[in-house]
Short mmCIF file of C-alpha atoms and ligand atoms in Angstrom, two decimals:
data_model
loop_
_atom_site.label_atom_id
_atom_site.label_comp_id
_atom_site.label_asym_id
_atom_site.label_seq_id
_atom_site.Cartn_x
_atom_site.Cartn_y
_atom_site.Cartn_z
CA MET A 1 -1.52 -2.19 -23.42
CA ARG A 2 -1.41 -5.54 -22.79
CA ARG A 3 1.70 -6.35 -24.32
CA ASP A 4 3.23 -3.70 -21.94
CA PHE A 5 1.81 -5.04 -19.09
CA VAL A 6 2.69 -8.77 -19.74
CA ALA A 7 6.52 -7.21 -20.24
CA ASN A 8 5.94 -5.77 -16.99
CA VAL A 9 5.04 -8.11 -14.99
CA SER A 10 8.26 -10.49 -16.53
CA HIS A 11 10.19 -7.67 -15.48
CA GLU A 12 9.22 -7.39 -11.88
CA ILE A 13 9.34 -11.50 -11.75
CA ARG A 14 12.70 -11.86 -13.48
CA THR A 15 14.64 -9.94 -11.12
CA PRO A 16 13.48 -12.15 -7.64
CA LEU A 17 13.80 -15.33 -9.57
CA THR A 18 17.35 -14.28 -10.92
CA VAL A 19 18.48 -13.68 -7.63
CA LEU A 20 16.76 -16.91 -6.44
CA GLY A 21 18.52 -18.87 -9.19
CA GLY A 22 21.75 -17.43 -8.84
CA PHE A 23 21.72 -18.41 -4.67
CA VAL A 24 20.45 -22.27 -5.44
CA GLU A 25 23.44 -22.28 -7.50
CA THR A 26 26.05 -21.06 -5.11
CA LEU A 27 24.68 -23.51 -1.99
CA GLN A 28 24.69 -26.31 -4.93
CA THR A 29 28.24 -25.69 -5.75
CA LEU A 30 30.15 -23.63 -3.11
CA PRO A 31 31.23 -25.42 0.57
CA LEU A 32 29.50 -22.77 2.93
CA SER A 33 29.80 -22.67 6.53
CA GLU A 34 26.73 -22.71 8.26
CA GLU A 35 26.44 -18.86 9.17
CA GLU A 36 26.93 -18.63 5.43
CA ARG A 37 24.07 -21.04 4.27
CA GLU A 38 21.56 -19.44 6.98
CA ARG A 39 22.31 -15.92 5.37
CA TYR A 40 22.03 -17.27 2.02
CA LEU A 41 18.50 -18.93 2.91
CA ALA A 42 17.11 -15.65 4.21
CA LEU A 43 17.87 -13.74 1.38
CA MET A 44 16.58 -16.42 -0.68
CA ALA A 45 13.48 -16.44 1.58
CA GLN A 46 13.28 -12.59 1.11
CA GLN A 47 12.62 -12.92 -2.72
CA ALA A 48 10.21 -15.89 -2.61
CA GLU A 49 8.28 -13.40 -0.37
CA ARG A 50 8.42 -10.39 -2.99
CA MET A 51 7.02 -12.96 -5.71
CA GLN A 52 4.41 -14.14 -3.67
CA THR A 53 3.17 -10.33 -2.68
CA LEU A 54 3.36 -9.40 -6.64
CA VAL A 55 1.41 -12.34 -7.23
CA SER A 56 -0.78 -11.32 -4.44
CA ASP A 57 -1.53 -7.91 -5.74
CA LEU A 58 -1.92 -9.14 -9.25
CA LEU A 59 -4.64 -11.56 -8.30
CA THR A 60 -6.68 -8.66 -6.19
CA LEU A 61 -6.00 -6.28 -9.22
CA SER A 62 -7.57 -9.18 -11.67
CA ARG A 63 -10.52 -10.24 -8.96
CA LEU A 64 -11.39 -6.07 -8.64
CA GLU A 65 -11.76 -5.46 -12.54
CA GLY A 66 -13.69 -8.97 -13.13
CA SER A 67 -16.65 -8.42 -10.40
CA PRO A 68 -19.38 -6.54 -10.02
CA PRO A 69 -19.26 -3.39 -7.51
CA PRO A 70 -19.71 -4.14 -4.12
CA SER A 71 -23.56 -4.20 -2.65
CA VAL A 72 -24.42 -1.20 -0.47
CA SER A 73 -26.13 -3.79 1.38
CA GLU A 74 -22.68 -4.73 3.22
CA TRP A 75 -21.56 -2.24 6.26
CA MET A 76 -18.25 -2.15 7.52
CA SER A 77 -17.59 -0.29 11.04
CA MET A 78 -14.61 2.46 10.32
CA PRO A 79 -13.43 2.59 13.97
CA ALA A 80 -12.82 -0.87 13.94
CA LEU A 81 -11.17 -1.08 10.48
CA MET A 82 -8.86 2.25 12.26
CA ARG A 83 -7.74 -0.20 14.95
CA GLN A 84 -6.53 -3.08 12.50
CA LEU A 85 -4.96 -0.35 10.59
CA GLU A 86 -3.05 0.97 13.35
CA GLN A 87 -2.00 -2.07 14.72
CA GLU A 88 -0.70 -2.84 11.16
CA GLY A 89 0.97 0.25 10.69
CA ARG A 90 2.88 0.13 14.27
CA ALA A 91 3.83 -3.32 13.52
CA LEU A 92 5.34 -2.05 10.14
CA SER A 93 7.01 0.73 11.58
CA ALA A 94 8.60 -1.63 13.99
CA VAL A 95 9.82 -3.89 11.37
CA LEU A 96 11.24 -1.63 9.09
CA ASN A 97 13.15 0.11 11.74
CA PRO A 98 14.53 -2.87 13.96
CA SER A 99 17.40 -1.50 15.51
CA SER A 100 16.11 2.37 15.83
CA ASP A 101 14.52 3.62 19.06
CA ARG A 102 12.95 5.99 17.16
CA LEU A 103 10.07 5.12 15.14
CA HIS A 104 7.37 7.10 13.08
CA GLN A 105 5.10 8.98 14.40
CA LEU A 106 1.84 7.53 14.36
CA GLU A 107 -1.32 9.18 15.00
CA PHE A 108 -4.64 7.64 14.37
CA ALA A 109 -7.48 9.71 14.47
CA SER A 110 -11.14 8.02 14.30
CA LEU A 111 -13.57 11.09 13.94
CA LEU A 112 -16.06 8.68 11.99
CA GLU A 113 -18.34 6.92 14.15
CA GLY A 114 -20.17 4.97 11.84
CA GLN A 115 -20.05 2.39 8.88
CA ILE A 116 -19.12 2.66 5.06
CA ALA A 117 -20.78 0.27 2.61
CA GLY A 118 -18.76 -1.63 0.44
CA ALA A 119 -16.66 -5.09 0.68
CA PRO A 120 -14.59 -5.13 3.56
CA ASN A 121 -11.49 -6.86 2.53
CA GLU A 122 -11.09 -4.23 -0.35
CA LEU A 123 -11.69 -1.33 1.95
CA LEU A 124 -8.91 -2.87 4.27
CA SER A 125 -6.81 -3.60 1.42
CA ALA A 126 -6.81 0.18 -0.25
CA MET A 127 -6.55 1.89 2.69
CA SER A 128 -3.72 -0.21 4.17
CA ASN A 129 -1.91 -0.08 1.05
CA LEU A 130 -2.15 4.11 1.49
CA VAL A 131 -0.68 3.68 5.53
CA SER A 132 2.02 1.02 4.27
CA ASN A 133 3.02 3.92 1.47
CA ALA A 134 3.70 6.42 4.20
CA ILE A 135 5.14 4.52 6.61
CA ARG A 136 7.62 3.00 3.93
CA TYR A 137 8.21 6.47 2.20
CA THR A 138 8.85 8.57 5.46
CA PRO A 139 11.95 8.38 7.02
CA THR A 140 11.97 7.22 10.53
CA GLY A 141 11.21 10.17 12.87
CA GLY A 142 8.53 11.53 10.42
CA GLU A 143 5.01 11.97 10.94
CA VAL A 144 1.81 10.10 9.34
CA HIS A 145 -1.47 11.06 10.22
CA VAL A 146 -4.43 8.73 9.30
CA ARG A 147 -8.23 10.43 9.75
CA THR A 148 -11.65 9.72 9.10
CA LEU A 149 -14.08 12.28 9.21
CA VAL A 150 -17.26 13.13 8.08
CA LEU A 151 -17.58 16.08 5.44
CA PRO A 152 -19.94 18.99 5.75
CA ASP A 153 -21.88 18.19 3.04
CA GLY A 154 -22.47 14.13 4.43
CA ARG A 155 -19.39 12.55 2.35
CA ALA A 156 -16.96 10.31 4.49
CA GLU A 157 -13.17 11.30 4.27
CA PHE A 158 -10.20 8.97 4.91
CA SER A 159 -7.01 10.28 4.75
CA VAL A 160 -3.33 9.49 5.25
CA SER A 161 -0.57 12.43 5.24
CA ASP A 162 2.64 12.36 5.85
CA THR A 163 6.11 14.33 6.10
CA GLY A 164 7.93 12.29 3.75
CA PRO A 165 9.85 13.32 0.60
CA GLY A 166 6.68 14.14 -1.51
CA ILE A 167 6.38 13.47 -4.86
CA ALA A 168 7.03 16.00 -7.89
CA PRO A 169 3.70 17.06 -9.80
CA GLU A 170 4.89 15.35 -13.50
CA HIS A 171 4.54 12.16 -11.59
CA ILE A 172 1.24 12.57 -9.79
CA PRO A 173 -1.07 11.74 -12.67
CA ARG A 174 0.68 8.52 -13.19
CA LEU A 175 0.87 7.05 -9.84
CA THR A 176 -2.31 5.08 -10.22
CA GLU A 177 -0.76 3.20 -13.21
CA ARG A 178 0.56 -0.19 -12.42
CA PHE A 179 3.94 -0.55 -11.61
CA TYR A 180 4.57 3.12 -11.96
CA ARG A 181 7.30 4.41 -9.50
CA VAL A 182 8.99 7.29 -8.79
CA ASP A 183 11.84 5.94 -6.98
CA ARG A 184 12.35 1.77 -8.31
CA SER A 185 15.28 1.17 -5.80
CA ARG A 186 13.02 2.43 -2.84
CA SER A 187 10.01 0.79 -3.71
CA ARG A 188 11.62 -2.80 -4.25
CA GLY A 189 13.75 -1.85 -0.85
CA THR A 190 10.14 -1.47 1.18
CA GLY A 191 8.78 -4.31 -0.63
CA GLY A 192 6.61 -2.40 -3.01
CA THR A 193 4.99 -3.84 -5.80
CA GLY A 194 4.09 -0.87 -7.70
CA LEU A 195 0.21 -2.16 -7.86
CA GLY A 196 -0.67 -0.26 -4.56
CA LEU A 197 -1.84 2.74 -6.08
CA ALA A 198 -3.43 0.94 -8.62
CA ILE A 199 -5.69 -0.87 -5.88
CA VAL A 200 -6.67 2.15 -4.07
CA LYS A 201 -7.86 3.35 -7.53
CA HIS A 202 -9.98 0.60 -8.66
CA VAL A 203 -11.03 0.20 -4.79
CA SER A 204 -12.30 3.59 -4.68
CA GLN A 205 -14.11 3.84 -8.15
CA ARG A 206 -15.78 0.67 -7.67
CA HIS A 207 -17.08 2.08 -4.25
CA GLY A 208 -17.97 5.20 -6.13
CA ALA A 209 -15.66 7.39 -4.32
CA GLU A 210 -13.01 9.83 -5.52
CA PHE A 211 -9.11 9.37 -4.79
CA LYS A 212 -7.29 12.45 -4.73
CA ILE A 213 -3.36 12.82 -4.37
CA GLU A 214 -1.80 16.25 -3.31
CA SER A 215 1.86 16.60 -2.66
CA THR A 216 4.63 18.90 -2.25
CA PRO A 217 8.65 17.78 -2.95
CA GLY A 218 10.51 18.25 0.22
CA LYS A 219 7.36 18.36 2.86
CA GLY A 220 5.21 15.57 2.30
CA SER A 221 1.95 14.01 0.53
CA ILE A 222 -1.66 13.28 1.42
CA PHE A 223 -3.92 10.44 -0.24
CA THR A 224 -7.70 11.20 0.32
CA ILE A 225 -10.49 8.79 -0.47
CA VAL A 226 -13.78 10.67 -0.36
CA PHE A 227 -17.08 8.06 -0.41
CA PRO A 228 -20.52 9.47 -1.40
CA ALA A 229 -22.99 10.19 1.62
CA ASN A 230 -25.03 7.26 0.54
CA ARG A 231 -22.26 4.71 1.53
CA LEU A 232 -22.10 6.40 4.97
CA ARG A 233 -23.98 5.14 8.32
CA LEU A 234 -23.58 7.24 11.18
CA GLU A 235 -23.51 6.22 14.59
CA ARG A 236 -22.61 9.26 16.41
CA ALA A 237 -20.79 12.07 14.43
CA SER A 238 -18.16 14.78 14.97
CA SER A 239 -18.26 17.03 11.62
CA CYS A 240 -15.64 19.25 10.79
P1 ADP B 301 4.83 0.88 -4.74
O1 ADP B 301 4.71 -0.60 -4.44
O2 ADP B 301 6.18 1.28 -5.49
O3 ADP B 301 4.62 1.62 -3.04
P2 ADP B 301 2.54 2.25 -5.18
O4 ADP B 301 1.72 1.83 -6.48
O5 ADP B 301 2.02 2.00 -3.87
O6 ADP B 301 3.58 1.33 -5.46
O7 ADP B 301 3.40 3.69 -5.26
C1 ADP B 301 3.90 3.92 -6.63
C2 ADP B 301 4.75 5.08 -6.13
O8 ADP B 301 4.30 6.08 -5.64
C3 ADP B 301 5.94 4.30 -5.29
O9 ADP B 301 6.77 3.63 -6.09
C4 ADP B 301 6.13 6.04 -5.01
O10 ADP B 301 7.48 6.46 -5.92
C5 ADP B 301 5.07 6.75 -4.97
N1 ADP B 301 4.64 6.91 -3.67
C6 ADP B 301 3.55 6.64 -2.99
N2 ADP B 301 3.01 6.67 -1.60
C7 ADP B 301 3.97 7.93 -1.40
C8 ADP B 301 4.38 8.63 -0.32
N3 ADP B 301 3.66 8.44 0.60
N4 ADP B 301 5.49 9.40 -0.33
C9 ADP B 301 6.22 9.69 -1.13
N5 ADP B 301 5.94 8.37 -2.59
C10 ADP B 301 4.84 7.62 -2.92
#
């Protein structure tokens, strides 16, 4: 497993490094117009950013593996978390569709007025990975619904559903493996590292939560995290 992992990381880093190296050489050897220089520098910045995201996701994963589970004494407000996710989600949709006036139809429904016990940075990281995936894989004009609610049995549910391409059943059990992707080019093209769902799975486990993936090819996907009732503290609730 370790050998596979090192091979995967090397492969993931080699591509942007090769591209960067190639551009550096071009800049060093070819006389370029100011406009061409600008274009090459922008592409180089993009590759450097890709490596940064990869290293940052790898560090997040190794921190998750190496530290004790988050305590139940730290509480995170769910409505506040939802506001942050909404801000980020709308910004991402706009960045991915710079020339389009038809963005995604995003809906954020906070039906859980309360707090979840856990590590705020981990919860934000897991939830924003799911929102970002839904937006990145759903074509413009499609819908993404993000929802929190209290289940009848007292557990707290966070779900992200989209009307994107969906995922064939044979891929679903493998999605939380590091670097597993259904469509490599689409993942890379939208800034994916292949580590997002591995992070979500780890964070869920550490919080005693259940992580579920349901999907229908051609229709869309639903990703759900269900937190145990003992990690939920309600201010005001509407259960369903
Ligand atoms: P990535 O960085 O490639 O998005 P993730 O671990 O977050 O990596 O996701 C793993 C793979 O699962 C993705 O490469 C993609 O193929 C698939 N996937 C994740 N979310 C969605 C979604 N909302 N719709 C369709 N496919 C998805």
